[in-house]
Amino acid sequence: MAAPATRRRRATISAVRSDEAAGEKGGLGGRTPNKLSCHRLQESLLSSASSFSNYRGILNWCVVMLVLSNTRLFLENLLRYGILVDPIQVVSLFLKDPYRWPAMCLVIVTGCVLFLIVCVCGNFLSSVIQGSFSEKLGLFIHCLNLSIVLVFPVATVLLLPSVTPVGGAFALSAYTIVLLKLYSYKDVNKWCRERDQVFVRNLDVCSSAGPSAPSNGKQTVSYPGNLTVKDLYYFVFAPTLCYELNFPRSARIRLGFLLRRLFEMIIVLQWMVPVIRSSMKPFEEMDFSRMVEHLLRLAVPNHFIWLIFFYWFFHSSMNLVAELLRFGDREFYRDWWNSETVTYFWQNWNIPVHKWCLRHFYKPLLRRGLNKWLSQAAVFLLSAFFHEYLVSVPLRMFRLWAFMGMMAQLPLAWLVARFLRGNYGNAAVWMSLIIGQPIAVMMYVHDYYILNCCASVAGG
């Protein structure tokens, strides 16, 4: 009599265990939910130890809150200041005299035939007229051309008082972009000539990312068929600094995408102008405590302006240009906001510049025998030079704040990588962005105010 009872008890235990297994496997949605156990070893979703990664709802909440708060700020600025996107005010930043447009003339010259035709002819003659036009002579022409691109706008900005700081910075930025593009153009065509000389016919290796046939099935171009003015002008206006014989192209221009980017560019300006105005205060009577207080007060709006400029330039503007030109590679930035080291930030926040430095400066230095650390220091040195070039020349004062700020990234990168990890490293990167930039801005504003505003008051 005990045997049947024992068998029934074992069957019941087996059924319960099968229910537990089904419940653990299927959860609440299973056909046979677990009746005896509803807990298992797991972390909270917002814990760093959790493997959960779908935060789209929280991201949408942040976007809604940001839109609502900035809509209030937009309406407040509109009621208090009126329409701030005034074409006359924008033009006045670039022009002192409506009959003189030196900065605009400088920008127009960057796309002029003078520099571009010399570049095309140099490469064409180097490839076609072998023997009578040597590689060394072509290199000399390119070096002379790039030197003119670098020095000519500096002399113009410094010698013409009618060039405003904003106009000068815009013109120098255009010349710097053209300089880097022409350097890349020269390098890629040189690599193609070298491969031709060793009978390597697969010209796809001349691109930075392998075969790059356009997505619309257009016939690819091989060297030296790319040495045309049309090809070079497309590269000059394309949102990239690295040249390729065949750029990836999108199938068509999307009008809706284009209008959204244009709307973003306009609406951002309405938000930025009053913040900039409220941050510009005189510094000549400040003591150290007031300067620290003003620095902390300037840090948040300056950081917001930087973030908005990043979105305006790297997302809205560059996507707008890419859409107009059907330029297919839209990776203008990566997830720099997740940076746990300073090096990762500089490698991912500005992809066009990073690709140029990696392709045309860092790797060539490694091939010449320099070690990794010296090559990285050389890249930061080059970046520091151009930062100072784009700030000091338009302001007509040389203080080296931007140069020293960039070079300070080297010890900062070592300290963060050596002593901080994970979230602490990410917080350190954010602190360097929020606090470091306002320090340089305040230094330049202080010096510019003392040299110009105070001088004009004393003279009056």
GROMACS .gro file of C-alpha atoms in nm:
model
  460
    1MET     CA    1   0.000   0.000   0.000
    2ALA     CA    2   0.293   0.236   0.058
    3ALA     CA    3   0.430   0.190  -0.290
    4PRO     CA    4   0.139   0.362  -0.474
    5ALA     CA    5   0.149   0.656  -0.228
    6THR     CA    6   0.522   0.694  -0.280
    7ARG     CA    7   0.476   0.688  -0.658
    8ARG     CA    8   0.203   0.954  -0.638
    9ARG     CA    9   0.424   1.174  -0.415
   10ARG     CA   10   0.715   1.143  -0.659
   11ALA     CA   11   0.486   1.226  -0.952
   12THR     CA   12   0.364   1.537  -0.769
   13ILE     CA   13   0.723   1.652  -0.696
   14SER     CA   14   0.820   1.589  -1.058
   15ALA     CA   15   0.523   1.795  -1.178
   16VAL     CA   16   0.614   2.085  -0.946
   17ARG     CA   17   0.974   2.079  -1.065
   18SER     CA   18   0.862   2.079  -1.427
   19ASP     CA   19   0.636   2.377  -1.349
   20GLU     CA   20   0.934   2.558  -1.193
   21ALA     CA   21   1.148   2.488  -1.497
   22ALA     CA   22   0.874   2.606  -1.729
   23GLY     CA   23   0.820   2.916  -1.520
   24GLU     CA   24   1.190   3.007  -1.520
   25LYS     CA   25   1.207   2.947  -1.895
   26GLY     CA   26   0.887   3.120  -1.998
   27GLY     CA   27   0.843   3.375  -1.721
   28LEU     CA   28   0.500   3.521  -1.666
   29GLY     CA   29   0.417   3.460  -2.027
   30GLY     CA   30   0.465   3.084  -2.004
   31ARG     CA   31   0.180   2.837  -2.029
   32THR     CA   32   0.254   2.686  -1.688
   33PRO     CA   33   0.364   2.967  -1.451
   34ASN     CA   34   0.576   2.880  -1.148
   35LYS     CA   35   0.357   2.857  -0.836
   36LEU     CA   36   0.624   2.818  -0.570
   37SER     CA   37   0.909   3.053  -0.682
   38CYS     CA   38   0.898   3.391  -0.854
   39HIS     CA   39   1.248   3.526  -0.779
   40ARG     CA   40   1.586   3.477  -0.938
   41LEU     CA   41   1.933   3.631  -0.910
   42GLN     CA   42   1.925   3.956  -1.113
   43GLU     CA   43   2.031   4.321  -1.099
   44SER     CA   44   1.814   4.632  -1.117
   45LEU     CA   45   1.786   4.768  -1.468
   46LEU     CA   46   1.949   5.103  -1.384
   47SER     CA   47   2.241   4.935  -1.208
   48SER     CA   48   2.577   4.944  -1.383
   49ALA     CA   49   2.605   4.566  -1.331
   50SER     CA   50   2.289   4.507  -1.535
   51SER     CA   51   2.321   4.405  -1.897
   52PHE     CA   52   2.012   4.610  -1.989
   53SER     CA   53   2.083   4.868  -2.259
   54ASN     CA   54   1.748   4.978  -2.405
   55TYR     CA   55   1.703   5.331  -2.270
   56ARG     CA   56   1.509   5.469  -2.565
   57GLY     CA   57   1.214   5.570  -2.346
   58ILE     CA   58   1.443   5.769  -2.115
   59LEU     CA   59   1.609   5.928  -2.417
   60ASN     CA   60   1.268   6.028  -2.553
   61TRP     CA   61   1.181   6.174  -2.213
   62CYS     CA   62   1.502   6.380  -2.219
   63VAL     CA   63   1.418   6.505  -2.567
   64VAL     CA   64   1.064   6.602  -2.462
   65MET     CA   65   1.192   6.785  -2.152
   66LEU     CA   66   1.461   6.957  -2.357
   67VAL     CA   67   1.209   7.069  -2.618
   68LEU     CA   68   0.967   7.199  -2.354
   69SER     CA   69   1.233   7.388  -2.156
   70ASN     CA   70   1.393   7.538  -2.465
   71THR     CA   71   1.055   7.629  -2.610
   72ARG     CA   72   0.999   7.840  -2.300
   73LEU     CA   73   1.345   7.994  -2.338
   74PHE     CA   74   1.284   8.052  -2.709
   75LEU     CA   75   0.956   8.234  -2.641
   76GLU     CA   76   1.114   8.434  -2.357
   77ASN     CA   77   1.398   8.546  -2.583
   78LEU     CA   78   1.152   8.626  -2.858
   79LEU     CA   79   0.937   8.844  -2.627
   80ARG     CA   80   1.232   9.013  -2.458
   81TYR     CA   81   1.474   9.062  -2.748
   82GLY     CA   82   1.260   9.017  -3.057
   83ILE     CA   83   1.379   8.822  -3.360
   84LEU     CA   84   1.753   8.769  -3.306
   85VAL     CA   85   1.832   8.595  -3.635
   86ASP     CA   86   1.872   8.933  -3.801
   87PRO     CA   87   2.052   8.917  -4.137
   88ILE     CA   88   2.186   9.269  -4.086
   89GLN     CA   89   2.342   9.175  -3.750
   90VAL     CA   90   2.489   8.858  -3.898
   91VAL     CA   91   2.640   9.053  -4.187
   92SER     CA   92   2.779   9.313  -3.945
   93LEU     CA   93   2.983   9.040  -3.776
   94PHE     CA   94   3.163   8.986  -4.106
   95LEU     CA   95   3.163   9.341  -4.248
   96LYS     CA   96   3.254   9.680  -4.107
   97ASP     CA   97   3.204   9.864  -4.432
   98PRO     CA   98   2.917   9.748  -4.658
   99TYR     CA   99   3.127   9.851  -4.959
  100ARG     CA  100   3.428   9.643  -4.855
  101TRP     CA  101   3.408   9.267  -4.821
  102PRO     CA  102   3.766   9.154  -4.751
  103ALA     CA  103   3.673   8.839  -4.556
  104MET     CA  104   3.421   8.731  -4.817
  105CYS     CA  105   3.675   8.796  -5.092
  106LEU     CA  106   3.923   8.577  -4.904
  107VAL     CA  107   3.669   8.293  -4.890
  108ILE     CA  108   3.593   8.329  -5.261
  109VAL     CA  109   3.963   8.309  -5.344
  110THR     CA  110   3.984   7.970  -5.165
  111GLY     CA  111   3.766   7.824  -5.437
  112CYS     CA  112   3.937   8.019  -5.709
  113VAL     CA  113   4.110   7.851  -6.000
  114LEU     CA  114   4.451   7.978  -5.882
  115PHE     CA  115   4.514   7.714  -5.612
  116LEU     CA  116   4.303   7.433  -5.752
  117ILE     CA  117   4.426   7.441  -6.112
  118VAL     CA  118   4.788   7.441  -5.995
  119CYS     CA  119   4.712   7.132  -5.786
  120VAL     CA  120   4.543   6.947  -6.073
  121CYS     CA  121   4.809   7.042  -6.327
  122GLY     CA  122   5.087   6.934  -6.092
  123ASN     CA  123   4.941   6.585  -6.047
  124PHE     CA  124   4.850   6.553  -6.416
  125LEU     CA  125   5.194   6.655  -6.538
  126SER     CA  126   5.360   6.427  -6.283
  127SER     CA  127   5.167   6.129  -6.421
  128VAL     CA  128   5.171   6.206  -6.795
  129ILE     CA  129   5.493   6.391  -6.871
  130GLN     CA  130   5.731   6.144  -6.711
  131GLY     CA  131   6.091   6.250  -6.735
  132SER     CA  132   6.042   6.615  -6.834
  133PHE     CA  133   5.836   6.684  -6.519
  134SER     CA  134   5.994   6.509  -6.223
  135GLU     CA  135   5.828   6.410  -5.896
  136LYS     CA  136   6.055   6.650  -5.707
  137LEU     CA  137   5.944   6.943  -5.919
  138GLY     CA  138   5.580   6.846  -5.864
  139LEU     CA  139   5.640   6.827  -5.490
  140PHE     CA  140   5.801   7.172  -5.496
  141ILE     CA  141   5.497   7.318  -5.674
  142HIS     CA  142   5.263   7.161  -5.421
  143CYS     CA  143   5.467   7.287  -5.125
  144LEU     CA  144   5.471   7.637  -5.274
  145ASN     CA  145   5.096   7.618  -5.334
  146LEU     CA  146   5.022   7.502  -4.978
  147SER     CA  147   5.250   7.770  -4.833
  148ILE     CA  148   5.053   8.037  -5.018
  149VAL     CA  149   4.726   7.891  -4.889
  150LEU     CA  150   4.863   7.908  -4.533
  151VAL     CA  151   5.032   8.250  -4.537
  152PHE     CA  152   4.819   8.458  -4.776
  153PRO     CA  153   4.507   8.486  -4.552
  154VAL     CA  154   4.722   8.565  -4.247
  155ALA     CA  155   4.885   8.860  -4.424
  156THR     CA  156   4.547   8.982  -4.551
  157VAL     CA  157   4.379   8.967  -4.207
  158LEU     CA  158   4.670   9.138  -4.031
  159LEU     CA  159   4.715   9.414  -4.291
  160LEU     CA  160   4.349   9.504  -4.350
  161PRO     CA  161   4.182   9.666  -4.046
  162SER     CA  162   3.841   9.626  -4.211
  163VAL     CA  163   3.851   9.247  -4.155
  164THR     CA  164   3.644   9.170  -3.844
  165PRO     CA  165   3.746   8.893  -3.599
  166VAL     CA  166   3.449   8.677  -3.698
  167GLY     CA  167   3.509   8.732  -4.068
  168GLY     CA  168   3.879   8.661  -4.027
  169ALA     CA  169   3.812   8.339  -3.834
  170PHE     CA  170   3.566   8.224  -4.099
  171ALA     CA  171   3.813   8.298  -4.381
  172LEU     CA  172   4.103   8.128  -4.204
  173SER     CA  173   3.887   7.823  -4.134
  174ALA     CA  174   3.802   7.799  -4.505
  175TYR     CA  175   4.170   7.823  -4.599
  176THR     CA  176   4.268   7.562  -4.340
  177ILE     CA  177   4.009   7.320  -4.480
  178VAL     CA  178   4.136   7.377  -4.835
  179LEU     CA  179   4.495   7.329  -4.715
  180LEU     CA  180   4.419   6.991  -4.556
  181LYS     CA  181   4.215   6.880  -4.858
  182LEU     CA  182   4.488   6.969  -5.107
  183TYR     CA  183   4.746   6.789  -4.893
  184SER     CA  184   4.529   6.475  -4.895
  185TYR     CA  185   4.472   6.514  -5.271
  186LYS     CA  186   4.845   6.528  -5.330
  187ASP     CA  187   4.917   6.227  -5.108
  188VAL     CA  188   4.654   5.997  -5.259
  189ASN     CA  189   4.758   6.072  -5.616
  190LYS     CA  190   5.120   6.014  -5.519
  191TRP     CA  191   5.029   5.675  -5.369
  192CYS     CA  192   4.849   5.583  -5.689
  193ARG     CA  193   5.153   5.676  -5.900
  194GLU     CA  194   5.377   5.466  -5.675
  195ARG     CA  195   5.146   5.167  -5.712
  196ASP     CA  196   5.141   5.210  -6.088
  197GLN     CA  197   5.519   5.205  -6.093
  198VAL     CA  198   5.528   4.864  -5.920
  199PHE     CA  199   5.254   4.729  -6.151
  200VAL     CA  200   4.982   4.713  -5.887
  201ARG     CA  201   4.663   4.775  -6.083
  202ASN     CA  202   4.406   4.737  -5.810
  203LEU     CA  203   4.345   5.109  -5.752
  204ASP     CA  204   4.079   5.043  -5.489
  205VAL     CA  205   4.359   5.029  -5.230
  206CYS     CA  206   4.407   5.400  -5.284
  207SER     CA  207   4.095   5.460  -5.075
  208SER     CA  208   4.107   5.467  -4.697
  209ALA     CA  209   3.845   5.197  -4.644
  210GLY     CA  210   3.892   4.945  -4.924
  211PRO     CA  211   3.669   4.928  -5.233
  212SER     CA  212   3.438   5.227  -5.245
  213ALA     CA  213   3.221   5.176  -5.550
  214PRO     CA  214   2.925   5.413  -5.545
  215SER     CA  215   2.596   5.265  -5.435
  216ASN     CA  216   2.410   5.386  -5.744
  217GLY     CA  217   2.614   5.168  -5.980
  218LYS     CA  218   2.805   5.454  -6.139
  219GLN     CA  219   3.123   5.350  -6.318
  220THR     CA  220   3.431   5.389  -6.103
  221VAL     CA  221   3.720   5.616  -6.193
  222SER     CA  222   4.080   5.497  -6.211
  223TYR     CA  223   4.399   5.698  -6.190
  224PRO     CA  224   4.484   5.924  -6.376
  225GLY     CA  225   4.125   5.966  -6.497
  226ASN     CA  226   4.041   6.140  -6.170
  227LEU     CA  227   4.273   6.437  -6.244
  228THR     CA  228   4.001   6.675  -6.355
  229VAL     CA  229   3.884   7.011  -6.226
  230LYS     CA  230   3.533   6.871  -6.172
  231ASP     CA  231   3.662   6.589  -5.953
  232LEU     CA  232   3.872   6.824  -5.742
  233TYR     CA  233   3.593   7.077  -5.697
  234TYR     CA  234   3.360   6.802  -5.578
  235PHE     CA  235   3.621   6.703  -5.320
  236VAL     CA  236   3.669   7.067  -5.211
  237PHE     CA  237   3.299   7.105  -5.130
  238ALA     CA  238   3.243   6.751  -4.996
  239PRO     CA  239   3.218   6.719  -4.614
  240THR     CA  240   3.546   6.529  -4.578
  241LEU     CA  241   3.917   6.604  -4.559
  242CYS     CA  242   4.039   6.270  -4.702
  243TYR     CA  243   4.045   6.228  -5.078
  244GLU     CA  244   3.936   5.914  -5.262
  245LEU     CA  245   3.910   5.835  -5.630
  246ASN     CA  246   3.551   5.708  -5.587
  247PHE     CA  247   3.348   5.845  -5.298
  248PRO     CA  248   3.041   5.652  -5.179
  249ARG     CA  249   2.731   5.829  -5.315
  250SER     CA  250   2.370   5.815  -5.200
  251ALA     CA  251   2.099   5.733  -5.452
  252ARG     CA  252   1.909   6.063  -5.433
  253ILE     CA  253   1.860   6.389  -5.243
  254ARG     CA  254   1.595   6.355  -4.970
  255LEU     CA  255   1.400   6.680  -4.954
  256GLY     CA  256   1.246   6.613  -4.611
  257PHE     CA  257   1.585   6.534  -4.458
  258LEU     CA  258   1.725   6.851  -4.616
  259LEU     CA  259   1.450   7.074  -4.476
  260ARG     CA  260   1.486   6.929  -4.124
  261ARG     CA  261   1.857   7.005  -4.117
  262LEU     CA  262   1.794   7.358  -4.246
  263PHE     CA  263   1.527   7.417  -3.979
  264GLU     CA  264   1.767   7.298  -3.707
  265MET     CA  265   2.038   7.538  -3.826
  266ILE     CA  266   1.800   7.837  -3.806
  267ILE     CA  267   1.634   7.754  -3.474
  268VAL     CA  268   1.967   7.698  -3.296
  269LEU     CA  269   2.083   8.053  -3.374
  270GLN     CA  270   1.777   8.202  -3.200
  271TRP     CA  271   1.876   8.015  -2.882
  272MET     CA  272   2.248   8.094  -2.890
  273VAL     CA  273   2.256   8.472  -2.937
  274PRO     CA  274   2.120   8.589  -2.596
  275VAL     CA  275   2.337   8.337  -2.409
  276ILE     CA  276   2.644   8.475  -2.584
  277ARG     CA  277   2.541   8.832  -2.504
  278SER     CA  278   2.485   8.759  -2.135
  279SER     CA  279   2.829   8.595  -2.107
  280MET     CA  280   3.029   8.890  -2.242
  281LYS     CA  281   3.115   9.103  -1.936
  282PRO     CA  282   3.411   9.337  -1.875
  283PHE     CA  283   3.698   9.187  -1.677
  284GLU     CA  284   3.931   9.476  -1.606
  285GLU     CA  285   3.812   9.533  -1.246
  286MET     CA  286   3.771   9.170  -1.141
  287ASP     CA  287   3.969   9.018  -0.857
  288PHE     CA  288   4.053   8.649  -0.841
  289SER     CA  289   3.739   8.545  -0.652
  290ARG     CA  290   3.514   8.728  -0.896
  291MET     CA  291   3.698   8.573  -1.189
  292VAL     CA  292   3.646   8.223  -1.046
  293GLU     CA  293   3.278   8.303  -0.987
  294HIS     CA  294   3.243   8.435  -1.340
  295LEU     CA  295   3.427   8.132  -1.476
  296LEU     CA  296   3.181   7.896  -1.308
  297ARG     CA  297   2.889   8.107  -1.428
  298LEU     CA  298   3.033   8.109  -1.780
  299ALA     CA  299   3.103   7.734  -1.783
  300VAL     CA  300   2.743   7.613  -1.823
  301PRO     CA  301   2.628   7.849  -2.102
  302ASN     CA  302   2.962   7.810  -2.279
  303HIS     CA  303   2.924   7.431  -2.262
  304PHE     CA  304   2.569   7.449  -2.394
  305ILE     CA  305   2.686   7.670  -2.679
  306TRP     CA  306   2.961   7.420  -2.760
  307LEU     CA  307   2.716   7.129  -2.758
  308ILE     CA  308   2.469   7.318  -2.975
  309PHE     CA  309   2.749   7.421  -3.213
  310PHE     CA  310   2.858   7.059  -3.233
  311TYR     CA  311   2.508   6.950  -3.329
  312TRP     CA  312   2.462   7.248  -3.562
  313PHE     CA  313   2.790   7.192  -3.747
  314PHE     CA  314   2.866   6.819  -3.736
  315HIS     CA  315   2.507   6.695  -3.768
  316SER     CA  316   2.288   6.961  -3.927
  317SER     CA  317   2.532   7.153  -4.150
  318MET     CA  318   2.751   6.866  -4.267
  319ASN     CA  319   2.450   6.643  -4.331
  320LEU     CA  320   2.293   6.929  -4.526
  321VAL     CA  321   2.600   6.961  -4.749
  322ALA     CA  322   2.633   6.583  -4.780
  323GLU     CA  323   2.270   6.553  -4.885
  324LEU     CA  324   2.307   6.822  -5.149
  325LEU     CA  325   2.618   6.650  -5.289
  326ARG     CA  326   2.479   6.298  -5.236
  327PHE     CA  327   2.789   6.219  -5.030
  328GLY     CA  328   2.734   5.874  -4.882
  329ASP     CA  329   2.970   5.859  -4.580
  330ARG     CA  330   2.783   6.039  -4.300
  331GLU     CA  331   3.010   5.933  -4.011
  332PHE     CA  332   3.108   6.283  -3.901
  333TYR     CA  333   3.127   6.187  -3.533
  334ARG     CA  334   3.113   5.880  -3.309
  335ASP     CA  335   3.003   5.826  -2.948
  336TRP     CA  336   3.248   6.074  -2.795
  337TRP     CA  337   3.002   6.132  -2.507
  338ASN     CA  338   3.092   5.784  -2.377
  339SER     CA  339   3.464   5.870  -2.366
  340GLU     CA  340   3.641   5.720  -2.066
  341THR     CA  341   3.977   5.864  -2.176
  342VAL     CA  342   4.079   6.197  -2.326
  343THR     CA  343   4.240   6.016  -2.618
  344TYR     CA  344   3.911   5.844  -2.705
  345PHE     CA  345   3.734   6.182  -2.707
  346TRP     CA  346   3.979   6.340  -2.951
  347GLN     CA  347   3.960   6.033  -3.174
  348ASN     CA  348   3.580   6.035  -3.200
  349TRP     CA  349   3.431   6.382  -3.172
  350ASN     CA  350   3.561   6.510  -3.510
  351ILE     CA  351   3.594   6.217  -3.747
  352PRO     CA  352   3.699   6.412  -4.064
  353VAL     CA  353   3.997   6.567  -3.883
  354HIS     CA  354   4.080   6.240  -3.704
  355LYS     CA  355   4.084   6.046  -4.031
  356TRP     CA  356   4.310   6.309  -4.191
  357CYS     CA  357   4.555   6.309  -3.899
  358LEU     CA  358   4.562   5.930  -3.887
  359ARG     CA  359   4.601   5.882  -4.261
  360HIS     CA  360   4.832   6.167  -4.360
  361PHE     CA  361   5.028   6.250  -4.044
  362TYR     CA  362   5.027   5.985  -3.769
  363LYS     CA  363   5.084   5.671  -3.980
  364PRO     CA  364   5.350   5.836  -4.202
  365LEU     CA  365   5.540   5.930  -3.885
  366LEU     CA  366   5.522   5.569  -3.765
  367ARG     CA  367   5.650   5.448  -4.102
  368ARG     CA  368   5.944   5.688  -4.070
  369GLY     CA  369   6.047   5.526  -3.744
  370LEU     CA  370   5.894   5.747  -3.475
  371ASN     CA  371   5.742   5.568  -3.180
  372LYS     CA  372   5.376   5.583  -3.086
  373TRP     CA  373   5.406   5.844  -2.810
  374LEU     CA  374   5.615   6.089  -3.013
  375SER     CA  375   5.376   6.052  -3.306
  376GLN     CA  376   5.078   6.127  -3.082
  377ALA     CA  377   5.259   6.430  -2.939
  378ALA     CA  378   5.329   6.551  -3.293
  379VAL     CA  379   4.957   6.521  -3.379
  380PHE     CA  380   4.861   6.728  -3.074
  381LEU     CA  381   5.134   6.980  -3.163
  382LEU     CA  382   4.991   7.019  -3.514
  383SER     CA  383   4.638   7.054  -3.374
  384ALA     CA  384   4.758   7.312  -3.120
  385PHE     CA  385   4.918   7.516  -3.397
  386PHE     CA  386   4.597   7.530  -3.601
  387HIS     CA  387   4.386   7.610  -3.294
  388GLU     CA  388   4.609   7.908  -3.220
  389TYR     CA  389   4.621   7.997  -3.590
  390LEU     CA  390   4.240   8.018  -3.608
  391VAL     CA  391   4.207   8.227  -3.290
  392SER     CA  392   4.507   8.458  -3.256
  393VAL     CA  393   4.525   8.580  -3.616
  394PRO     CA  394   4.161   8.698  -3.641
  395LEU     CA  395   4.187   8.865  -3.297
  396ARG     CA  396   4.526   9.017  -3.397
  397MET     CA  397   4.684   8.919  -3.066
  398PHE     CA  398   4.913   8.627  -2.984
  399ARG     CA  399   4.863   8.487  -2.634
  400LEU     CA  400   4.905   8.112  -2.700
  401TRP     CA  401   4.611   8.021  -2.474
  402ALA     CA  402   4.461   7.787  -2.733
  403PHE     CA  403   4.803   7.635  -2.806
  404MET     CA  404   4.874   7.567  -2.439
  405GLY     CA  405   4.521   7.434  -2.388
  406MET     CA  406   4.571   7.175  -2.661
  407MET     CA  407   4.916   7.074  -2.541
  408ALA     CA  408   4.778   7.037  -2.188
  409GLN     CA  409   4.566   6.752  -2.324
  410LEU     CA  410   4.876   6.529  -2.331
  411PRO     CA  411   4.940   6.520  -1.952
  412LEU     CA  412   4.564   6.524  -1.890
  413ALA     CA  413   4.522   6.219  -2.115
  414TRP     CA  414   4.799   6.037  -1.926
  415LEU     CA  415   4.651   6.121  -1.584
  416VAL     CA  416   4.297   6.015  -1.677
  417ALA     CA  417   4.415   5.690  -1.840
  418ARG     CA  418   4.650   5.613  -1.549
  419PHE     CA  419   4.433   5.686  -1.245
  420LEU     CA  420   4.067   5.689  -1.358
  421ARG     CA  421   3.854   5.416  -1.508
  422GLY     CA  422   3.499   5.371  -1.630
  423ASN     CA  423   3.249   5.630  -1.511
  424TYR     CA  424   3.518   5.825  -1.328
  425GLY     CA  425   3.716   5.862  -1.648
  426ASN     CA  426   3.403   5.970  -1.835
  427ALA     CA  427   3.327   6.228  -1.563
  428ALA     CA  428   3.684   6.360  -1.590
  429VAL     CA  429   3.645   6.406  -1.966
  430TRP     CA  430   3.318   6.593  -1.916
  431MET     CA  431   3.478   6.815  -1.649
  432SER     CA  432   3.764   6.902  -1.884
  433LEU     CA  433   3.511   7.004  -2.149
  434ILE     CA  434   3.288   7.204  -1.913
  435ILE     CA  435   3.566   7.385  -1.724
  436GLY     CA  436   3.862   7.385  -1.964
  437GLN     CA  437   3.703   7.566  -2.256
  438PRO     CA  438   3.563   7.860  -2.050
  439ILE     CA  439   3.911   7.923  -1.910
  440ALA     CA  440   4.055   7.973  -2.260
  441VAL     CA  441   3.750   8.176  -2.367
  442MET     CA  442   3.778   8.403  -2.063
  443MET     CA  443   4.150   8.457  -2.123
  444TYR     CA  444   4.094   8.568  -2.482
  445VAL     CA  445   3.790   8.782  -2.393
  446HIS     CA  446   3.984   8.951  -2.114
  447ASP     CA  447   4.288   9.026  -2.333
  448TYR     CA  448   4.076   9.139  -2.628
  449TYR     CA  449   3.870   9.368  -2.406
  450ILE     CA  450   4.180   9.524  -2.249
  451LEU     CA  451   4.355   9.575  -2.585
  452ASN     CA  452   4.055   9.714  -2.773
  453CYS     CA  453   3.771   9.841  -2.555
  454CYS     CA  454   3.985   9.992  -2.278
  455ALA     CA  455   4.229  10.138  -2.533
  456SER     CA  456   3.944  10.304  -2.723
  457VAL     CA  457   3.796  10.448  -2.401
  458ALA     CA  458   4.135  10.581  -2.291
  459GLY     CA  459   4.193  10.730  -2.633
  460GLY     CA  460   3.849  10.894  -2.630
   0.00000   0.00000   0.00000
